[in-house]
XYZ file of C-alpha atoms in Angstrom:
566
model
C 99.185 172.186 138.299
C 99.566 175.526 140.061
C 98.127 178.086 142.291
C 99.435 181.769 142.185
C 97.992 185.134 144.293
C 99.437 188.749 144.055
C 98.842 191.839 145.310
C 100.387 195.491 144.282
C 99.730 198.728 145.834
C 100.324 202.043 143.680
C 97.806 205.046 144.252
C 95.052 202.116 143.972
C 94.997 198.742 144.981
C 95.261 195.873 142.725
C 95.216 191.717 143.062
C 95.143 188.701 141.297
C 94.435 184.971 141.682
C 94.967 182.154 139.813
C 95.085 178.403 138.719
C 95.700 176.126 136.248
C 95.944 172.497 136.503
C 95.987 169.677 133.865
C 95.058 165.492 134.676
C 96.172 162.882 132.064
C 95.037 159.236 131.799
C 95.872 157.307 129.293
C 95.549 158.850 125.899
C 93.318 161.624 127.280
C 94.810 165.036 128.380
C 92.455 167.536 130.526
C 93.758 170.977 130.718
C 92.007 173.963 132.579
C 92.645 177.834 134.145
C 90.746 180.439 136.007
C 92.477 183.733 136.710
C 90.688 186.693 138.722
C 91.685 190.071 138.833
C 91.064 193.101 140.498
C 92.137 196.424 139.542
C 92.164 200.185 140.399
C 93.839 202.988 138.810
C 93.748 205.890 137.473
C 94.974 208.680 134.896
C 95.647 212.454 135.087
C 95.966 214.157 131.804
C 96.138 217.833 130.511
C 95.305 218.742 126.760
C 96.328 222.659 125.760
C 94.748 223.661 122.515
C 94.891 226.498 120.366
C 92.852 227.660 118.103
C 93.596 229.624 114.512
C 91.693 231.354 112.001
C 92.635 228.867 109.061
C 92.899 231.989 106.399
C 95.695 234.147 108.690
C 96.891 231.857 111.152
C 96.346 233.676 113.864
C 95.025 232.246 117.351
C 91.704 233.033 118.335
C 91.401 231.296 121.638
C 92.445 228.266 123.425
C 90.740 225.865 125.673
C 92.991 224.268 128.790
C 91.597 220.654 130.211
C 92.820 219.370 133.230
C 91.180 215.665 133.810
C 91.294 213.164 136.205
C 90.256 209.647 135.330
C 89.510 206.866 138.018
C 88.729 203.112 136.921
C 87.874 199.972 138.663
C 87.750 196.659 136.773
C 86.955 192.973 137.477
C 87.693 190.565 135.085
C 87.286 186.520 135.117
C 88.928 184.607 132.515
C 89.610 180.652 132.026
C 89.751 177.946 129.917
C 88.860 174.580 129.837
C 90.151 171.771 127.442
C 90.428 168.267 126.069
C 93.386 166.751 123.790
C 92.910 163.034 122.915
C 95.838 160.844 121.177
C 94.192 157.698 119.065
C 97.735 156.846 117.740
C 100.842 157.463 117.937
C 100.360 159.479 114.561
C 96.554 161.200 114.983
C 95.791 163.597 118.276
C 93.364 165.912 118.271
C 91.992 168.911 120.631
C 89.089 170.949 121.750
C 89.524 174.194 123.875
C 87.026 176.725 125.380
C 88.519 180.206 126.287
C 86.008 182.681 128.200
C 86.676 186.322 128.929
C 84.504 188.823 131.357
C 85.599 192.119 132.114
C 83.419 194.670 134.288
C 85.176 198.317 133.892
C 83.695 201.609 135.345
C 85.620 204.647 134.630
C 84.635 208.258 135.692
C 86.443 211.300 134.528
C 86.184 214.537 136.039
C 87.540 217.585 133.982
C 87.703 220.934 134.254
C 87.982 222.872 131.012
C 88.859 226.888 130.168
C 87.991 228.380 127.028
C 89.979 231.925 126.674
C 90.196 234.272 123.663
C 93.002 235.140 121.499
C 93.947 238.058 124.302
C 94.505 235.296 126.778
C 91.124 236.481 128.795
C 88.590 233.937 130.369
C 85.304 233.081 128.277
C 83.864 230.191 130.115
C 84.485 227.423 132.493
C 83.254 223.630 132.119
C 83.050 221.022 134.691
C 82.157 217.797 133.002
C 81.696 214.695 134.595
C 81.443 211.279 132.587
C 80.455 207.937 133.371
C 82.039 204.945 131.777
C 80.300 201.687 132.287
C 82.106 198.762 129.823
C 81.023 195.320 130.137
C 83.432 193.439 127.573
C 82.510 189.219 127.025
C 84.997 187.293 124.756
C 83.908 183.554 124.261
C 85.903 181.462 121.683
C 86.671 177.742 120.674
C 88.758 175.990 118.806
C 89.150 172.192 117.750
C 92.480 170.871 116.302
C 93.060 167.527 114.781
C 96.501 166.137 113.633
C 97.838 163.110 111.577
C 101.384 162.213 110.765
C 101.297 159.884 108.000
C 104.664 158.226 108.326
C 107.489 158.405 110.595
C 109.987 161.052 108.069
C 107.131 163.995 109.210
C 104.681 164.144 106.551
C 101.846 166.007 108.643
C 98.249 167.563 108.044
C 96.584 169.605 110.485
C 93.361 171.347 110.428
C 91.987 174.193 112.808
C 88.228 175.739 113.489
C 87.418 178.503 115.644
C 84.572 180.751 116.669
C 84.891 183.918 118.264
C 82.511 186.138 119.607
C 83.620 189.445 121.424
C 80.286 191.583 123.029
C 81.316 195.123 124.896
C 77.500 196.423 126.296
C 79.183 200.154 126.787
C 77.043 202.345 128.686
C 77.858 206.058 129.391
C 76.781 209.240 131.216
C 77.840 212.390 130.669
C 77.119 216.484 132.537
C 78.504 219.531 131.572
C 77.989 222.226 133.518
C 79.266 225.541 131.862
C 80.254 229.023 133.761
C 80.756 232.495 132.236
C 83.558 234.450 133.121
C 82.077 235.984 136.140
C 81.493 232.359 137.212
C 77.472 232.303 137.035
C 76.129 229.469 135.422
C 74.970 229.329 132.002
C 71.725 227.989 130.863
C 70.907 224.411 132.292
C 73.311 221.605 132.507
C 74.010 219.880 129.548
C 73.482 215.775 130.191
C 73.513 212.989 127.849
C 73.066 209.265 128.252
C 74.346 206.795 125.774
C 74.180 203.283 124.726
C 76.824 202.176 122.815
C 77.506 198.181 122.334
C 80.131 197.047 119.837
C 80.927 193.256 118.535
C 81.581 191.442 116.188
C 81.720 187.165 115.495
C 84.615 185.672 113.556
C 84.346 182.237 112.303
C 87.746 180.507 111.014
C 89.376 177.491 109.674
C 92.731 176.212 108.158
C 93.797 173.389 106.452
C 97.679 172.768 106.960
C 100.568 170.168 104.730
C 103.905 169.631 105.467
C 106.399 167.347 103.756
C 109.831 166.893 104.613
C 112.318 166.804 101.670
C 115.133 164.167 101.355
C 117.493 166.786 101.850
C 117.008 167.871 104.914
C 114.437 170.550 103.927
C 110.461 170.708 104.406
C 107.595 172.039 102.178
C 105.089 173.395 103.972
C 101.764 174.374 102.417
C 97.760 175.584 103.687
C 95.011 177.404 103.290
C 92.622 179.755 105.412
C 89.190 181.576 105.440
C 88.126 183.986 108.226
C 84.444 185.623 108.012
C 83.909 188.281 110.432
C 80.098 189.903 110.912
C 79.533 192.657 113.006
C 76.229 194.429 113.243
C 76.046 197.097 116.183
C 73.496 200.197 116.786
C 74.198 202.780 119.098
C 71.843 205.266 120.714
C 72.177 208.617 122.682
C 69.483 210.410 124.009
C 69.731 213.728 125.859
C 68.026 214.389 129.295
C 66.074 217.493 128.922
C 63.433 218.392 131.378
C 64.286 214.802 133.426
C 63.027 213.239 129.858
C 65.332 211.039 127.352
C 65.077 212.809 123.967
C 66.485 211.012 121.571
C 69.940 212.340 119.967
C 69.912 211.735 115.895
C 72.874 213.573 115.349
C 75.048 210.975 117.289
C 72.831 207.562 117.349
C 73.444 205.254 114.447
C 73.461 201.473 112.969
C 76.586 200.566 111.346
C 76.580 196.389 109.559
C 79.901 195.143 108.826
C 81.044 192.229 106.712
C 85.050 190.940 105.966
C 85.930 187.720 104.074
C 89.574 186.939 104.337
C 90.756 184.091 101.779
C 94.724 182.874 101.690
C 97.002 180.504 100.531
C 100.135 179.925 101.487
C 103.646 177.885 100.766
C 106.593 177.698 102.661
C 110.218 176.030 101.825
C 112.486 175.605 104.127
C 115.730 173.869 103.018
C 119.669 173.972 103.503
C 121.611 174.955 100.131
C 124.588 173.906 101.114
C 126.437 173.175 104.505
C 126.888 176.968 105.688
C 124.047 178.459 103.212
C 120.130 177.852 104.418
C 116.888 178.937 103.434
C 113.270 179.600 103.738
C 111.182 181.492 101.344
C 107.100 181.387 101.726
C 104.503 183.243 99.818
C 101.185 184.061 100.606
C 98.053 185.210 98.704
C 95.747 187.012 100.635
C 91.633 188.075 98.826
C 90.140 190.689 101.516
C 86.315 191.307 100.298
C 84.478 193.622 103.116
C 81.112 195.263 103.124
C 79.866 197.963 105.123
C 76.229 199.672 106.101
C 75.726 202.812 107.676
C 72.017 202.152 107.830
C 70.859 205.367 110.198
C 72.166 207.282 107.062
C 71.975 204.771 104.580
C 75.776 205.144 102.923
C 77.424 201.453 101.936
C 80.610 200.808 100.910
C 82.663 197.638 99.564
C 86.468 197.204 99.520
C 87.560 194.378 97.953
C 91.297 193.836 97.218
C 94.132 191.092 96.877
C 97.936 190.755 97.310
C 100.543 188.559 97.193
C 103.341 188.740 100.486
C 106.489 187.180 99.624
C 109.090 186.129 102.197
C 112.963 185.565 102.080
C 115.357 184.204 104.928
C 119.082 183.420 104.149
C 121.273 182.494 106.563
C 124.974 181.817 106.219
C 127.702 180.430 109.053
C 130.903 181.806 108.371
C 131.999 179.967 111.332
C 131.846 178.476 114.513
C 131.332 182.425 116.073
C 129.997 184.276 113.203
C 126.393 183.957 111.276
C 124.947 186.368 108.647
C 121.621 186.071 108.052
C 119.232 188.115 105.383
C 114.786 189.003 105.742
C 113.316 190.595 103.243
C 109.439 190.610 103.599
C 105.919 192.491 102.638
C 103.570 192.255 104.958
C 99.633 193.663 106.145
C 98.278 194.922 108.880
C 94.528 195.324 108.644
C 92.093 197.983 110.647
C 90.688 197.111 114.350
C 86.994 196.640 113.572
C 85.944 198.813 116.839
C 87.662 201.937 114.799
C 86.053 200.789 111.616
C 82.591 201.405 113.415
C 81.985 205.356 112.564
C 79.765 205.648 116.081
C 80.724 208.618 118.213
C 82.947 208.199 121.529
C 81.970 211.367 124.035
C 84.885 212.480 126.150
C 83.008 215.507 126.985
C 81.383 218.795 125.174
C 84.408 219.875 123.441
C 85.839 216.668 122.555
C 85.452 212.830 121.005
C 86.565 210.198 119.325
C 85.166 208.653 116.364
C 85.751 205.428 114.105
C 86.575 205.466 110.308
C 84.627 202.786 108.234
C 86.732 204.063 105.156
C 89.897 202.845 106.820
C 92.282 201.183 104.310
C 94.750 198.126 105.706
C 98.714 199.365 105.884
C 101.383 197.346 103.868
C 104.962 197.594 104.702
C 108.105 195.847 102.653
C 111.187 195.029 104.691
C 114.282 194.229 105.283
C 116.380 193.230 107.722
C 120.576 192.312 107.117
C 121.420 190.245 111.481
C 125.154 189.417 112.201
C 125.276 187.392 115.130
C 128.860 187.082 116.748
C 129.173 183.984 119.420
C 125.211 183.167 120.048
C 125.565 186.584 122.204
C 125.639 189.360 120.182
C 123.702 189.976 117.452
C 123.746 193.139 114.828
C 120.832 194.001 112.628
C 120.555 196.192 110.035
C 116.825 197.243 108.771
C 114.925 199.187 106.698
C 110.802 199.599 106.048
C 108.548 201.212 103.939
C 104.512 201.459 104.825
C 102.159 202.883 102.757
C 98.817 203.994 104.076
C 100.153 204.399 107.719
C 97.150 204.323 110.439
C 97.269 206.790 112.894
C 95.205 209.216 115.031
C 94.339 212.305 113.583
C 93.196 215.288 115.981
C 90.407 217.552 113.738
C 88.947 220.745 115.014
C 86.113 222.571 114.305
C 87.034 226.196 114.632
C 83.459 227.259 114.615
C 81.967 225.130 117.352
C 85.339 224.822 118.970
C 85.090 220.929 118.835
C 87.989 218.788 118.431
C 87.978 215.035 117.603
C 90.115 211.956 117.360
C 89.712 209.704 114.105
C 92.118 207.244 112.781
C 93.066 207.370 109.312
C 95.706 206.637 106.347
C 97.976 209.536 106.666
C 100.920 208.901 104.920
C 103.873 206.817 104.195
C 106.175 205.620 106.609
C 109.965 204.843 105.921
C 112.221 203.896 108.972
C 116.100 202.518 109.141
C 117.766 201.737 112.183
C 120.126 199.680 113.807
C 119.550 197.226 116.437
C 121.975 195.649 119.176
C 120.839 192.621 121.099
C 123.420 191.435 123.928
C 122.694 187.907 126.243
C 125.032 186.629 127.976
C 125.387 184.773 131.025
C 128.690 186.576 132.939
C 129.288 183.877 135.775
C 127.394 181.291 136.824
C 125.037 183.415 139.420
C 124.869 186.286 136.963
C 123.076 187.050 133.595
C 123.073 190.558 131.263
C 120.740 191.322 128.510
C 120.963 194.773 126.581
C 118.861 196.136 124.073
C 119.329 199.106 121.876
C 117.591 200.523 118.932
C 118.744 203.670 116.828
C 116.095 204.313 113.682
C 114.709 207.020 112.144
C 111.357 207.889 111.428
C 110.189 210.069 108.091
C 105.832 210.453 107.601
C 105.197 211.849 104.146
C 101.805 212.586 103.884
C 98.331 214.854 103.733
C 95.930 215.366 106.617
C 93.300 217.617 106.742
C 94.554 218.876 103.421
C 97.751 220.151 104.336
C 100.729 218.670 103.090
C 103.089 216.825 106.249
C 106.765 216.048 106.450
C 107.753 214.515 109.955
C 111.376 213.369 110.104
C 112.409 212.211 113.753
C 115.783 210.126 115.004
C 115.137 208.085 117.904
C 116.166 205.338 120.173
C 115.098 202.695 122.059
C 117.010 201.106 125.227
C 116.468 198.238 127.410
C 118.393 195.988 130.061
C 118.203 193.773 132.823
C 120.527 192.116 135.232
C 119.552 189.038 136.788
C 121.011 187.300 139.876
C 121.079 183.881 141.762
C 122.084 184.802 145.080
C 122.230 181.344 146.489
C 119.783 179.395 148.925
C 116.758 179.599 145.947
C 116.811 183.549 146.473
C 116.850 185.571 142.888
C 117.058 188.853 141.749
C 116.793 191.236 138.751
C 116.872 194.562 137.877
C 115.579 195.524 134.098
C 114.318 199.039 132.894
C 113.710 201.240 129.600
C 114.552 204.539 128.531
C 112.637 205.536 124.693
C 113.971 208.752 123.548
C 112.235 211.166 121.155
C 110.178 209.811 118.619
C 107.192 210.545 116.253
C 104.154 208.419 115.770
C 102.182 209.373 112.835
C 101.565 213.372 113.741
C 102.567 213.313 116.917
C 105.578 213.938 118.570
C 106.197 212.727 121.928
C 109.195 213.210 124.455
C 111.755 210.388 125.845
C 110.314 208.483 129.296
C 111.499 205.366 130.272
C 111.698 203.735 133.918
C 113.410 200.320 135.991
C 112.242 197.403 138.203
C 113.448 195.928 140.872
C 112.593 192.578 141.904
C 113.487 189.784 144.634
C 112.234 186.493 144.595
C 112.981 183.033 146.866
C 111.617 179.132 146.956
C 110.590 178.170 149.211
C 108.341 174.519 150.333
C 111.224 172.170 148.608
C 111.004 174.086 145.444
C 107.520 174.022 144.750
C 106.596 177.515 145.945
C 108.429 180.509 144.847
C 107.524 184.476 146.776
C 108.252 187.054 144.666
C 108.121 191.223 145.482
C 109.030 193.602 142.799
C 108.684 197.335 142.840
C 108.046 199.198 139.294
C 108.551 202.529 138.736
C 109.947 203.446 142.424
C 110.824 206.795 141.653
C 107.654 207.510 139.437
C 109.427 208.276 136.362
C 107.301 207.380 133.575
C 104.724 209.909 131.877
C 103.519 210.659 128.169
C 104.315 214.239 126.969
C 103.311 214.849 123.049
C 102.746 217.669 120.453
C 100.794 217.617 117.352
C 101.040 221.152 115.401
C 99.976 220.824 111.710
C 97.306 222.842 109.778
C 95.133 224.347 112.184
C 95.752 222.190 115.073
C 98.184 223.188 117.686
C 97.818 220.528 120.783
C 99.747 219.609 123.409
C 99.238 216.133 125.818
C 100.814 215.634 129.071
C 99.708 212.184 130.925
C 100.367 210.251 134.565
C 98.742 207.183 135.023
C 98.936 204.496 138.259
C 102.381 203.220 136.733
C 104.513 202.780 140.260
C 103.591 199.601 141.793
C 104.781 197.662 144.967
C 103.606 193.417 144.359
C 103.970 191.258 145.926
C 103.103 187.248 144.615
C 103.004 183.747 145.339
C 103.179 180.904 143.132
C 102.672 176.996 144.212
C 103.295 173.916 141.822
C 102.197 170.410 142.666
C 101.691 167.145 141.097
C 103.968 165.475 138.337
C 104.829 167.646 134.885
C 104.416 166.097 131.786
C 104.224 167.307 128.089
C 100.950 168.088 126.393
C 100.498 168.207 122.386
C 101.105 171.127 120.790
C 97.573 173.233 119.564
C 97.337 176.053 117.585
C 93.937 178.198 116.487
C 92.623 178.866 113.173
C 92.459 181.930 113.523
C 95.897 183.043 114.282
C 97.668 184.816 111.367
């Protein structure tokens, strides 16, 4: 096993201890982890909005936030498990994963509302009290059987999952006139709002090797996820809790998930290979706003074909072809329409009409020498999911809501570089040139965002001699575009130092991110009537410092996997 302890400094402290250790006798396998953490941080953000008069354009006032947000969190997680081998041919596994997470966040902001002459209407101070207290439990047994020594396997997989967040918050608004005397009575609001949901899996897995060298791989899955939350806000009038109708509701949902799935994987001839798969996927969900009593059902199914080709041209050069369609379903916590208070002027909401994104791809990869490899690639995603800023231009309100905005096509080219230079010194570059195009509608306004970007990333990594290490990595991401929003290039490096120590088995390590603080979110969103600007810090520059111990002997342990991984 092993023991490990850090601790990093930034504005706030943070630390972390952990261990895992694993005892086999005979054919039985006992594996186990704990992990603690402790963590403070914090984020500064500013939000500049204007408003228009949707008919003429014209700006009728804007309303400047500066807000600071502080968190704390503690969070215990383990797991404890068993894996037992009967024969040399049948193993099988149970785990137990647990998750706790205790997170209070407070945010104190100070907002200006102005007129379109650029003169001061009213000040708020809001304060808001975060209290989330997020529980993850799941399981998951595994058995396996080889039926003969060529690899003819079957494997099957159940899992339960239950995820619980009991979110509790507390919001005050005090608002000022422009000759700075309050106005009416502070406004306060207390809410309740838990969110969950239990998913209950299983797969059923074949594989058969072929007598030329290839392997036919077949399974099916079924996933059923319920969810049934009610949230509740009251306002605190008089030192009484009224309750608030407008924002309280009780949302049910329901998803069934049904696929199939086969796989070949086979050489065509002594430079040519190949794997194509497809997969069937039948989606059937159900949803209940019962506060307002609106349902809804989306049921759907599609087929995901997969193609890989790859080709050696020779000993230094490999071509190699992926074309794919592929799905990537809505979170359930922004499928859940309850209401997320930031503070009187602005929220966040979820979507329960949310529709799942497809993209179809393709990727062309020369790879020169194991070192170098080339990639060519191109993608096109229909119903892209993305945060949408709405306003109301009458109550001055402004919220966040995901939604399917608009089709996404991107084509780039990629560069990936490893390559050990001398003995005591490895490079790795990254870089990523694409372009991004949305094509879309939101809030009924037609959109057209076309942005080139590019994505870099390195590290060099030293041995030094005398079990000391070092490494320097870092990013830069330049301009780019996610969904409506365009945000500026940031990027930032690492420095680290490490050395074993206690014959090997202990290793200090002390690595410094961010030194000279230079990573930050900057982003505009300007389309039909909103004009908004985001500029974000956060605790991101971070002195740790960590220690890591191994002891006993090592030994192999049989592979697991979960039913309900994709």
């Amino acid at each position: 096993g092993n023991v490990n302890t850090s601790y990093g400094q930034g504005v706030y402290p943070k630390a972390n201890v952990g261990a895992n250790l694993n005892y086999r006798i005979n054919k039985l396998n006992i594996f186990s982890n704990y992990n603690y953490s402790y963590r403070e941080a914090f984020q500064r953000f500013n939000v500049l909005r204007n408003s228009f008069q949707p008919s003429t354009k014209n700006i009728t006032g804007t309303f400047d936030q500066l807000a600071f947000m502080p968190d704390s969190r503690n969070t215990h997680s383990g797991k404890i498990g068993l894996d037992y081998t009967f024969s040399k041919r049948t193993s099988a596994a149970i785990t137990l994963n647990g998750f706790n997470t205790k997170i209070e966040i407070n945010n104190h902001s100070i907002s200006q509302l102005k007129d379109a002459s650029g003169n001061l209407e009213s000040t708020i101070y809001g304060g808001t009290n975060l209290k989330p207290h997020v529980t993850n439990y799941n399981g998951n047994f595994n058995i396996r059987h080889q039926f003969d020594s060529i690899g003819r396997e079957l494997s099957f997989d159940a899992d339960y999952i239950q995820y619980k967040d009991k979110h509790r918050q507390r919001f005050t608004n005090n608002i000022y006139n422009a000759s700075n005397n309050l106005v009416g009575k502070p406004d306060s609001v207390v809410g309740y709002l838990p969110s969950g949901f239990d998913v209950y899996a299983a797969k059923l897995d074949y594989a058969q090797p072929l007598k030329n060298k290839g392997r036919l791989e077949a399974g099916v899955k079924l996933s059923l996820v319920n969810s049934d939350n009610i949230v509740r806000f009251d306002s605190i009038i008089n030192r009484n809790l009224v309750p608030d109708l407008t924002r309280s509701n009780h949302f049910i949902y329901q998803e069934n998930v049904y696929a199939a799935y086969v796989n070949l994987n086979m050489p065509l001839s002594n430079k040519l290979s190949m794997q194509a798969g497809l997969r069937y996927e039948y989606t059937d969900a159900r949803g209940d706003q019962v506060t307002s009593n609106i349902q809804f059902k989306n049921t759907y199914g599609q087929f995901f074909p997969t193609l890989y080709l790859s080709y050696k041209l020779n000993e230094k050069h490999v071509l190699g072809t992926n074309i794919g369609r592929r799905i990537m379903r809505p979170q359930y916590r922004n499928l859940n329409p309850f209401v997320f208070i930031i503070d009187k002027y602005t929220y966040q909401k979820g979507n329960p009409n949310l529709q799942p994104q497809f993209s179809n791809n393709i990727e062309f990869t020369h790879t020169y020498a194991g070192v170098l490899t080339t990639t060519l690639n191109y993608s096109n995603t229909s119903g892209v999911i993305s945060d949408v800023v709405e306003q109301n231009e009458t109550t001055k309100e402004t919220f966040l809501i995901k939604k399917n905005i608009a089709t996404r096509q991107q084509y780039g080219i990629a560069f990936n570089f490893f390559k050990p230079v001398t003995k005591w010194l490895t490079v790795s570059v990254n870089a990523n040139l694409f372009n991004n195009q949305f094509k879309g509608i939101v809030n009924d306004s037609l959109i057209n965002i076309s942005v080139n970007s590019g994505n870099f990333s390195g590290s060099v990594q030293g041995k030094l001699g005398k079990g000391w290490d070092a490494e320097v990595n870092g990013f830069y991401n330049s301009k780019g575009v996610d969904g409506v929003m365009i945000y500026k290039g940031t990027g930032m490096f690492t420095i680290a130092v490490s050395k074993s120590v206690m014959n090997n088995k202990g290793r200090i390590s002390i690595n410094y991110r961010d030194p000279l603080k230079l990573q930050r979110f900057n982003g505009t969103a300007k389309y039909t009537t909103v004009d908004a600007t985001v500029n974000s810090r956060w605790d991101n520059s971070i002195l740790n410092l960590s220690f890591n111990y191994r002891f006993g002997k090592s030994f192999k342990t049989n592979k697991r996997s979960t039913g309900s991984a994709t």
